[in-house]
């Protein structure tokens, strides 16, 4: 049984349908990358998984149990944490408080505490009393990741964590991922940066217009395949 | 006229206005909800304290402590069951619903307690006074002011030093992302209104011991509370205390020049402060 799985997942914004029967599987310990052009539905997929969008119960299964209709606070308690697109730090909270609030809905204990998050991103300890929003973009992204880790999630969802960051900063942030995996989290990352996605992921899904158009191991899919899956066959 | 005496009396009176305002400030700061029934809820709490004092023969202070959890529960249910449904991008629904609530509370109190004005007896405390150097201060105004300071300090500690306070601020910043942290915004809001009702009970205790009250006087208290919150800057507890003090001092100074000017002077001070600092004295940086 997969750790997390979607079955014919559909999602809507009022009348507008954004996902059309998406099937993905995340195995325990695995890192998945989801790539696709702007508007393909990647964020909608992560928002569905995290409970921000309500779906049919059976469309999303965690350990085989239906969680599709569960609201976000309950989903966190089930062990799914999200690093949202645009980081979404709380401006009224300091760096440390932003991290602490990540533990609000924690269900059990685990590796991640303030201390281990500061070990992972030492620069945050220096800035612990600054307002979260006073930090550089890369540091803010570290806070957003640390905040999600504080709930000791079984599944970590990351939406475009490299967006708007300099390449060296992106490298720093992705350098933390092996330790996040060792601590036992399975990961789904959404990335525009295909090179980065192929580097960290065990498997890749490509989305287009609300559908999965390609999936496979990074080594087994070619640039042409990705190009076609990204823009449709006619663009080749 | 003794200026020092006038100012001290004004500062102490400001404590009462700050107590009226603190609950309003808490609720507005967290959920941007303007509760037009706030004054009526103070009057409701005053009747509850009165009821406990007269039927059980308790001291008003003990009665208030018993009333606190009752008012907390009332606030929690009111927010969870009714007011949460009115929150959204449109500011009109909460105004309409709390305006209606204000009328409902007034009429229910009229029905239950008649239009007679009442007072909570504090057993002689009302007339006691202390000599502080050259000036004599009433024990009751002093106690009111110290309670106001204690409430403001308490709210600040809660807001900035506890996990619940973090949840309040996070939910106020961004409800959706708060949900991703495992916070249930509707419960957080209900807890905030429950706490505001605890503060309302303290305000009601002093309101009821210091002056006569009747079922229809809530809206008049609401105005002072509003002015104090707005002068102080939305969302700042110390600002709310400062706002109360400014109105209190303006009123006593106005009254010492001409007794008819008391109320007017308070409102004029409010307008002057807003002319100079449109966002209040201590606006929260994030808005
Ligand atoms: N709040 C919304 N209301 C209506 N439509 C929306 C909303 N959010 C997204 N959409 C639409 O849903 C589709 C999928 O959007 P989504 O944000 O999931 O794409 P994405 O793959 O994350 O894109 P990007 O790479 O730009 O982040 C798009 O057509 C988008 O216009
Ligand atoms: Mg997106």
Coordinates of C-alpha atoms and ligand atoms in Angstrom, one line a residue:
Chain A
X1 CA 0.0 0.0 0.0
X2 CA 1.3 3.5 -0.9
X3 CA 1.8 6.0 1.9
X4 CA -0.2 8.6 0.1
X5 CA -2.2 8.1 -3.1
X6 CA -4.7 10.0 -5.2
X7 CA -7.3 8.2 -7.2
X8 CA -9.0 10.0 -10.1
X9 CA -8.6 13.2 -8.1
X10 CA -10.7 16.1 -9.4
X11 CA -10.6 19.7 -8.1
X12 CA -12.6 22.7 -8.8
X13 CA -12.5 26.5 -8.2
X14 CA -16.3 27.1 -8.3
X15 CA -17.3 26.1 -11.8
X16 CA -13.7 25.9 -13.1
X17 CA -12.3 22.5 -13.1
X18 CA -8.5 22.5 -12.4
X19 CA -7.8 18.8 -12.0
X20 CA -9.1 16.0 -14.2
X21 CA -8.6 12.6 -12.6
X22 CA -5.1 12.8 -11.3
X23 CA -3.4 9.6 -10.1
X24 CA -0.2 9.7 -8.1
X25 CA 1.4 7.4 -5.6
X26 CA 4.0 8.3 -2.9
X27 CA 5.7 5.4 -1.3
X28 CA 7.2 5.5 2.2
X29 CA 10.6 7.2 2.1
X30 CA 10.3 8.4 -1.5
X31 CA 10.8 11.8 -2.9
X32 CA 8.5 12.8 -5.8
X33 CA 8.9 15.8 -8.1
X34 CA 5.9 17.3 -9.9
X35 CA 6.8 19.5 -12.8
X36 CA 4.7 21.3 -15.3
X37 CA 4.1 24.7 -16.9
X38 CA 2.3 27.6 -15.3
X39 CA -1.3 26.8 -14.6
X40 CA -0.8 23.1 -15.1
X41 CA -2.5 22.4 -11.7
X42 CA 0.6 21.6 -9.5
X43 CA -0.4 24.0 -6.7
X44 CA -4.0 22.8 -6.9
X45 CA -2.8 19.2 -6.4
X46 CA -0.7 20.2 -3.3
X47 CA -3.6 22.3 -1.9
X48 CA -5.9 19.3 -2.3
X49 CA -3.4 17.0 -0.6
X50 CA -3.0 19.4 2.3
X51 CA -6.7 19.9 2.8
X52 CA -6.9 23.6 1.7
X53 CA -9.2 22.4 -1.1
X54 CA -12.0 20.0 -0.2
X55 CA -12.2 17.0 -2.5
X56 CA -14.2 13.7 -2.6
X57 CA -13.1 11.7 0.4
X58 CA -11.9 8.6 -1.6
X59 CA -9.9 10.7 -4.0
X60 CA -7.0 11.0 -1.6
X61 CA -5.8 8.1 0.5
X62 CA -3.3 8.2 3.4
X63 CA -2.3 4.6 4.4
X64 CA -5.3 3.6 2.4
X65 CA -7.7 5.7 4.5
X66 CA -9.8 8.4 2.7
X67 CA -8.7 11.9 3.7
X68 CA -9.9 13.8 0.6
X69 CA -12.6 15.8 2.5
X70 CA -10.6 16.5 5.6
X71 CA -10.0 20.2 6.4
X72 CA -6.3 21.4 6.6
X73 CA -5.9 21.4 10.5
X74 CA -7.0 17.7 10.6
X75 CA -4.7 16.8 7.7
X76 CA -1.7 18.2 9.5
X77 CA -2.6 16.1 12.5
X78 CA -2.5 13.1 10.2
X79 CA 1.1 13.9 9.3
X80 CA 1.0 15.9 6.1
X81 CA 2.7 19.3 6.3
X82 CA 3.0 21.9 3.5
X83 CA 5.5 24.6 2.6
X84 CA 3.1 26.8 0.7
X85 CA 3.8 28.6 -2.6
X86 CA 5.1 32.1 -1.7
X87 CA 6.3 30.9 1.8
X88 CA 3.4 32.6 3.6
X89 CA 5.3 33.4 6.8
X90 CA 3.3 35.1 9.5
X91 CA 4.4 38.8 9.6
X92 CA 3.3 39.3 13.2
X93 CA 5.6 36.5 14.4
X94 CA 9.3 36.3 14.8
X95 CA 11.4 33.7 13.1
X96 CA 11.3 31.5 16.2
X97 CA 7.6 32.0 16.7
X98 CA 7.0 31.1 13.1
X99 CA 8.9 27.8 13.8
X100 CA 7.1 27.2 17.0
X101 CA 3.7 27.7 15.5
X102 CA 4.5 24.8 13.1
X103 CA 4.4 22.5 16.1
X104 CA 0.8 23.6 17.0
X105 CA -0.9 20.7 15.3
X106 CA 1.9 18.2 16.0
X107 CA 0.5 14.7 16.6
X108 CA 3.5 12.8 17.9
X109 CA 7.1 13.3 18.7
X110 CA 10.0 13.0 16.2
X111 CA 13.3 14.3 15.1
X112 CA 12.3 17.9 14.6
X113 CA 12.4 20.5 17.4
X114 CA 13.6 24.1 17.5
X115 CA 17.1 22.7 18.2
X116 CA 17.3 20.3 15.2
X117 CA 15.7 22.9 12.8
X118 CA 18.4 25.4 13.9
X119 CA 21.0 22.7 13.3
X120 CA 19.6 22.2 9.8
X121 CA 19.6 26.0 9.1
X122 CA 22.0 27.6 11.5
X123 CA 21.5 31.1 10.1
X124 CA 17.9 31.0 11.5
X125 CA 19.2 30.8 15.0
X126 CA 21.1 34.1 14.6
X127 CA 18.0 35.7 13.3
X128 CA 15.6 34.0 15.7
X129 CA 14.2 37.3 17.2
X130 CA 13.7 39.1 13.9
X131 CA 10.3 39.3 12.3
X132 CA 10.1 36.5 9.8
X133 CA 9.4 38.8 7.0
X134 CA 12.7 40.8 7.6
X135 CA 14.8 38.0 6.3
X136 CA 16.2 37.5 2.8
X137 CA 14.1 35.4 0.4
X138 CA 16.3 32.3 1.0
X139 CA 16.2 32.6 4.7
X140 CA 12.4 33.0 4.6
X141 CA 12.2 29.8 2.6
X142 CA 14.3 28.1 5.3
X143 CA 11.8 29.3 7.9
X144 CA 8.9 28.0 5.9
X145 CA 10.5 24.6 5.5
X146 CA 11.5 24.5 9.2
X147 CA 8.0 25.5 10.2
X148 CA 6.5 22.6 8.2
X149 CA 9.1 20.2 9.7
X150 CA 8.2 21.3 13.3
X151 CA 5.0 19.1 13.0
X152 CA 7.3 16.1 12.3
X153 CA 5.4 15.2 9.2
X154 CA 5.4 11.8 7.5
X155 CA 4.7 13.7 4.2
X156 CA 6.3 17.0 3.4
X157 CA 4.8 19.0 0.5
X158 CA 6.9 21.8 -1.0
X159 CA 5.5 24.2 -3.5
X160 CA 8.1 26.0 -5.7
X161 CA 10.7 26.5 -3.0
X162 CA 13.3 27.7 -5.5
X163 CA 11.1 30.4 -6.9
X164 CA 12.8 33.8 -7.1
X165 CA 16.0 32.6 -5.4
X166 CA 19.6 32.8 -6.6
X167 CA 21.2 29.5 -7.7
X168 CA 23.6 29.4 -4.7
X169 CA 20.7 29.9 -2.3
X170 CA 18.7 27.2 -4.0
X171 CA 21.7 24.9 -3.7
X172 CA 21.9 25.7 0.1
X173 CA 18.2 24.9 0.6
X174 CA 18.3 21.6 -1.4
X175 CA 21.4 20.6 0.6
X176 CA 19.1 20.2 3.6
X177 CA 16.9 17.6 1.8
X178 CA 19.0 14.5 2.5
X179 CA 18.7 15.1 6.2
X180 CA 15.0 15.7 6.0
X181 CA 14.7 12.3 4.2
X182 CA 16.9 10.6 6.8
X183 CA 14.6 11.9 9.5
X184 CA 11.9 9.8 7.9
X185 CA 9.8 12.2 5.8
X186 CA 8.5 11.3 2.4
X187 CA 8.5 14.3 0.1
X188 CA 6.6 15.8 -2.8
X189 CA 8.2 18.8 -4.4
X190 CA 6.7 21.0 -7.0
X191 CA 9.4 22.6 -9.2
X192 CA 9.6 24.8 -12.2
X193 CA 13.3 24.2 -12.3
X194 CA 13.3 20.8 -14.1
X195 CA 17.1 20.2 -13.6
X196 CA 16.7 20.6 -9.8
X197 CA 13.6 18.4 -9.8
X198 CA 15.3 15.6 -11.7
X199 CA 18.3 15.8 -9.3
X200 CA 16.5 15.3 -6.0
X201 CA 13.6 13.1 -7.0
X202 CA 13.2 9.3 -7.1
X203 CA 10.3 9.7 -9.5
X204 CA 8.9 12.5 -11.5
X205 CA 5.4 13.3 -12.6
X206 CA 4.7 15.9 -15.3
X207 CA 1.4 17.7 -15.4
X208 CA -0.4 19.6 -18.1
X209 CA -3.8 21.2 -18.0
X210 CA -4.9 19.4 -14.9
X211 CA -3.7 15.9 -16.0
X212 CA -0.6 13.8 -15.4
X213 CA 1.0 13.5 -18.8
X214 CA 4.2 11.7 -17.9
X215 CA 5.7 9.8 -15.0
X216 CA 9.0 7.9 -14.5
X217 CA 12.4 7.7 -12.9
X218 CA 14.6 10.8 -13.7
X219 CA 17.1 8.6 -15.5
X220 CA 14.5 6.9 -17.7
X221 CA 12.8 9.9 -19.2
X222 CA 14.3 12.1 -21.9
X223 CA 14.2 15.8 -22.5
X224 CA 12.0 15.3 -25.5
X225 CA 9.5 13.3 -23.4
X226 CA 9.4 16.1 -20.8
X227 CA 9.0 18.7 -23.5
X228 CA 6.1 16.9 -25.0
X229 CA 4.5 16.3 -21.6
X230 CA 5.0 20.0 -20.7
X231 CA 3.6 21.6 -23.8
X232 CA 1.6 18.9 -25.5
X233 CA 2.8 16.7 -28.4
X234 CA 2.0 19.4 -31.0
X235 CA 4.8 21.6 -29.6
X236 CA 7.5 19.2 -30.5
Chain B
X1 CA -9.2 74.3 40.8
X2 CA -6.4 71.8 41.5
X3 CA -4.9 70.8 38.2
X4 CA -3.0 67.8 39.6
X5 CA -6.1 66.5 41.3
X6 CA -8.1 66.9 38.1
X7 CA -5.6 65.1 36.0
X8 CA -5.2 62.2 38.5
X9 CA -9.0 61.8 38.6
X10 CA -9.0 61.8 34.8
X11 CA -6.3 59.2 34.6
X12 CA -8.2 57.0 37.0
X13 CA -11.4 57.4 35.1
X14 CA -9.5 56.4 32.0
X15 CA -8.9 53.1 33.6
X16 CA -12.7 52.4 33.5
X17 CA -12.8 53.3 29.8
X18 CA -9.8 51.1 29.1
X19 CA -11.6 48.2 30.8
X20 CA -14.7 48.9 28.6
X21 CA -12.4 48.9 25.6
X22 CA -9.9 46.1 26.2
X23 CA -12.3 43.3 25.1
X24 CA -13.2 45.2 22.0
X25 CA -9.5 45.8 21.2
X26 CA -8.8 42.0 21.6
X27 CA -11.6 40.9 19.3
X28 CA -10.9 43.6 16.7
X29 CA -7.2 42.9 16.8
X30 CA -7.6 39.3 16.1
X31 CA -10.5 39.0 13.7
X32 CA -11.2 42.6 12.6
X33 CA -14.7 42.1 14.0
X34 CA -16.4 45.3 15.3
X35 CA -18.8 44.1 17.9
X36 CA -21.6 46.7 18.2
X37 CA -23.1 44.7 21.1
X38 CA -20.0 45.1 23.2
X39 CA -21.5 47.7 25.5
X40 CA -24.7 45.6 25.9
X41 CA -22.6 42.6 26.8
X42 CA -21.0 44.7 29.6
X43 CA -24.4 45.6 30.9
X44 CA -25.5 42.0 30.6
X45 CA -22.5 40.9 32.7
X46 CA -23.3 43.7 35.2
X47 CA -26.8 42.2 35.6
X48 CA -25.3 38.7 36.0
X49 CA -23.0 40.0 38.8
X50 CA -25.9 41.8 40.4
X51 CA -28.0 38.6 40.3
X52 CA -25.2 36.6 42.0
X53 CA -24.7 39.3 44.6
X54 CA -28.4 39.6 45.5
X55 CA -29.5 36.0 45.3
X56 CA -26.4 34.4 46.8
X57 CA -25.4 37.3 49.1
X58 CA -21.8 37.2 47.7
X59 CA -19.3 39.9 47.6
X60 CA -19.3 41.6 44.1
X61 CA -15.7 40.5 43.6
X62 CA -16.5 36.8 44.3
X63 CA -19.6 37.1 42.1
X64 CA -17.5 38.5 39.2
X65 CA -15.1 35.5 39.5
X66 CA -18.1 33.2 39.3
X67 CA -19.5 35.1 36.4
X68 CA -16.2 35.0 34.4
X69 CA -16.5 31.3 33.2
X70 CA -20.2 31.8 32.5
X71 CA -19.4 34.8 30.3
X72 CA -16.5 33.0 28.7
X73 CA -18.8 30.2 27.7
X74 CA -21.4 32.7 26.4
X75 CA -18.7 34.5 24.3
X76 CA -17.3 31.2 23.0
X77 CA -20.8 30.0 21.9
X78 CA -21.7 33.4 20.5
X79 CA -18.6 33.5 18.4
X80 CA -18.6 29.9 17.3
X81 CA -22.3 29.6 16.6
X82 CA -23.1 33.0 15.2
X83 CA -20.4 35.6 14.7
X84 CA -18.0 33.3 12.8
X85 CA -20.6 32.9 10.1
X86 CA -20.5 36.6 9.5
X87 CA -16.8 36.9 9.0
X88 CA -15.5 37.4 5.5
X89 CA -14.3 40.1 3.1
X90 CA -17.5 42.0 3.5
X91 CA -17.6 44.2 6.7
X92 CA -21.3 44.7 6.7
X93 CA -22.7 41.3 7.9
X94 CA -20.9 41.5 11.3
X95 CA -22.0 45.0 11.8
X96 CA -25.7 44.1 11.1
X97 CA -25.6 41.0 13.2
X98 CA -24.0 42.6 16.2
X99 CA -26.3 45.6 15.9
X100 CA -29.2 43.2 16.0
X101 CA -27.7 41.4 18.9
X102 CA -27.4 44.6 20.8
X103 CA -31.1 45.2 20.4
X104 CA -31.9 41.6 21.4
X105 CA -29.8 41.9 24.6
X106 CA -31.3 45.2 25.6
X107 CA -34.9 43.9 25.2
X108 CA -34.1 40.7 27.0
X109 CA -32.7 42.6 29.9
X110 CA -35.7 45.0 29.9
X111 CA -37.9 42.0 30.0
X112 CA -36.0 40.3 32.8
X113 CA -35.0 43.2 35.0
X114 CA -37.3 46.1 34.0
X115 CA -36.1 49.5 33.1
X116 CA -35.2 50.5 36.7
X117 CA -31.6 51.5 37.2
X118 CA -29.6 49.3 39.5
X119 CA -26.4 49.4 41.4
X120 CA -24.1 46.7 42.8
X121 CA -23.3 47.4 46.4
X122 CA -19.7 47.2 47.3
X123 CA -20.2 47.5 51.0
X124 CA -18.8 51.0 51.7
X125 CA -15.9 50.7 49.3
X126 CA -17.6 53.2 47.0
X127 CA -17.0 56.1 49.4
X128 CA -13.6 55.1 50.8
X129 CA -10.6 57.1 49.8
X130 CA -6.8 57.2 50.2
X131 CA -4.6 60.2 50.8
X132 CA -1.7 60.1 48.4
X133 CA 0.5 63.0 49.2
X134 CA -1.3 66.2 48.4
X135 CA -4.3 64.6 46.7
X136 CA -7.1 62.3 47.9
X137 CA -8.1 59.5 45.5
X138 CA -11.1 57.3 45.7
X139 CA -10.3 53.7 46.5
X140 CA -12.8 52.5 43.8
X141 CA -11.3 54.6 41.0
X142 CA -7.8 53.5 42.0
X143 CA -8.9 49.8 42.1
X144 CA -10.5 50.3 38.7
X145 CA -7.3 51.7 37.2
X146 CA -5.1 49.1 38.7
X147 CA -7.4 46.4 37.4
X148 CA -7.2 48.0 33.9
X149 CA -3.4 48.0 34.1
X150 CA -3.5 44.3 35.2
X151 CA -5.8 43.4 32.4
X152 CA -3.6 45.2 29.8
X153 CA -0.5 43.5 31.2
X154 CA -2.2 40.2 31.2
X155 CA -3.5 40.5 27.6
X156 CA 0.0 41.5 26.4
X157 CA 1.6 38.5 28.1
X158 CA -1.0 36.2 26.7
X159 CA -0.7 37.7 23.2
X160 CA 3.1 37.9 23.0
X161 CA 4.3 35.1 25.4
X162 CA 2.0 32.1 25.0
X163 CA 1.3 29.5 22.4
X164 CA -2.4 30.7 22.4
X165 CA -1.2 34.2 21.7
X166 CA 0.9 33.0 18.8
X167 CA -2.1 31.2 17.4
X168 CA -4.1 34.5 17.8
X169 CA -1.5 36.5 15.9
X170 CA -1.0 33.9 13.2
X171 CA -4.7 33.4 12.6
X172 CA -5.1 37.2 12.5
X173 CA -2.3 37.4 9.9
X174 CA -3.5 34.6 7.6
X175 CA -6.4 32.2 8.4
X176 CA -5.6 29.8 5.6
X177 CA -1.9 29.3 6.4
X178 CA -2.9 29.1 10.1
X179 CA -5.0 26.1 9.1
X180 CA -1.9 24.5 7.6
X181 CA -0.3 24.7 11.0
X182 CA -3.1 22.7 12.6
X183 CA -4.9 25.8 13.9
X184 CA -8.7 25.8 13.7
X185 CA -9.5 29.4 13.1
X186 CA -13.1 29.1 14.2
X187 CA -12.0 27.8 17.6
X188 CA -9.3 30.3 18.0
X189 CA -11.8 33.1 17.3
X190 CA -14.3 31.6 19.8
X191 CA -11.6 31.4 22.4
X192 CA -10.7 35.1 21.8
X193 CA -14.3 36.2 22.2
X194 CA -14.6 34.1 25.3
X195 CA -11.5 35.9 26.8
X196 CA -13.0 39.2 25.7
X197 CA -16.1 38.3 27.8
X198 CA -13.9 37.6 30.8
X199 CA -12.5 41.2 30.4
X200 CA -16.1 42.4 29.9
X201 CA -17.0 40.9 33.3
X202 CA -14.3 42.8 35.0
X203 CA -15.5 46.0 33.3
X204 CA -19.0 45.2 34.3
X205 CA -18.0 44.8 37.9
X206 CA -16.7 48.3 38.2
X207 CA -19.4 49.8 36.0
X208 CA -22.0 48.3 38.3
X209 CA -20.3 49.3 41.6
X210 CA -19.4 52.9 40.5
X211 CA -22.6 54.1 38.9
X212 CA -26.2 53.2 38.3
X213 CA -26.9 51.1 35.2
X214 CA -30.0 50.0 33.3
X215 CA -30.6 47.8 30.3
X216 CA -30.3 50.5 27.7
X217 CA -27.0 52.1 28.6
X218 CA -24.8 49.8 26.7
X219 CA -24.4 51.8 23.5
X220 CA -23.2 54.8 25.5
X221 CA -20.4 52.7 27.0
X222 CA -19.6 51.3 23.6
X223 CA -18.8 54.8 22.3
X224 CA -16.1 55.4 25.0
X225 CA -14.7 52.0 24.3
X226 CA -14.6 52.7 20.6
X227 CA -12.9 56.0 21.1
X228 CA -10.3 54.5 23.4
X229 CA -9.5 51.7 20.9
X230 CA -9.2 54.0 18.0
X231 CA -7.2 56.7 19.8
X232 CA -4.7 54.0 20.9
X233 CA -4.3 52.4 17.4
X234 CA -6.1 49.3 16.4
X235 CA -4.7 46.2 17.9
X236 CA -2.5 47.8 20.6
X237 CA -3.4 47.0 24.2
X238 CA -1.2 49.7 25.7
X239 CA -2.6 52.1 23.1
X240 CA -6.1 51.2 24.3
X241 CA -5.1 52.1 27.9
X242 CA -3.6 55.3 26.7
X243 CA -6.8 56.0 24.7
X244 CA -8.9 55.5 27.8
X245 CA -6.7 57.8 29.8
X246 CA -6.8 60.5 27.2
X247 CA -10.7 60.5 27.2
X248 CA -10.8 60.3 31.0
X249 CA -8.4 63.3 31.4
X250 CA -10.2 65.3 28.7
X251 CA -13.5 64.7 30.5
X252 CA -12.4 65.7 34.0
X253 CA -10.6 68.8 32.6
X254 CA -13.6 69.7 30.6
X255 CA -15.9 69.2 33.6
X256 CA -13.7 71.3 35.9
X257 CA -14.0 74.2 33.5
X258 CA -17.7 73.7 33.1
X259 CA -19.6 70.6 34.3
X260 CA -21.7 70.5 31.1
X261 CA -18.6 70.1 29.1
X262 CA -17.5 66.7 30.5
X263 CA -18.8 64.4 27.8
X264 CA -18.2 66.9 24.9
X265 CA -14.6 67.4 26.0
X266 CA -13.9 63.6 25.7
X267 CA -15.3 63.5 22.2
X268 CA -13.3 66.6 21.1
X269 CA -10.1 65.0 22.5
X270 CA -10.9 62.0 20.4
X271 CA -11.3 64.0 17.2
X272 CA -8.2 66.0 17.9
X273 CA -6.1 62.9 18.3
X274 CA -7.4 61.5 15.1
X275 CA -6.7 64.7 13.2
X276 CA -3.1 64.5 14.2
X277 CA -2.6 60.8 14.2
X278 CA -5.2 59.3 11.9
X279 CA -4.1 55.7 12.6
X280 CA -4.1 56.3 16.4
X281 CA -1.1 56.6 18.7
X282 CA 0.3 53.1 18.6
X283 CA -0.8 51.4 15.3
X284 CA 0.4 47.9 14.8
X285 CA 3.1 47.7 12.2
X286 CA 1.4 44.9 10.3
X287 CA -2.1 45.6 9.1
Ligands
LIG1 N1 -8.2 30.6 -6.7 C1 -8.4 30.2 -8.0 N2 -9.6 30.5 -8.6 C2 -9.9 30.2 -9.8 N3 -9.0 29.5 -10.6 C3 -7.8 29.2 -10.1 C4 -7.5 29.6 -8.7 N4 -6.2 29.1 -8.5 C5 -5.8 28.5 -9.6 N5 -6.7 28.6 -10.6 C6 -6.6 28.0 -11.9 O1 -6.4 26.7 -11.8 C7 -5.4 26.2 -12.8 C8 -4.3 25.5 -12.1 O2 -3.6 26.5 -11.3 P1 -2.4 26.1 -10.3 O3 -2.2 27.3 -9.5 O4 -2.7 24.8 -9.7 O5 -1.3 25.9 -11.3 P2 0.3 25.7 -11.1 O6 0.7 24.5 -11.9 O7 0.6 25.7 -9.6 O8 0.9 27.0 -11.8 P3 2.2 27.9 -11.4 O9 3.4 27.2 -11.9 O10 1.9 29.2 -12.0 O11 2.2 28.0 -9.9 C9 -5.0 27.4 -13.6 O12 -5.8 27.5 -14.7 C10 -5.4 28.6 -12.7 O13 -5.8 29.7 -13.4
LIG2 MG1 1.7 26.9 -8.4

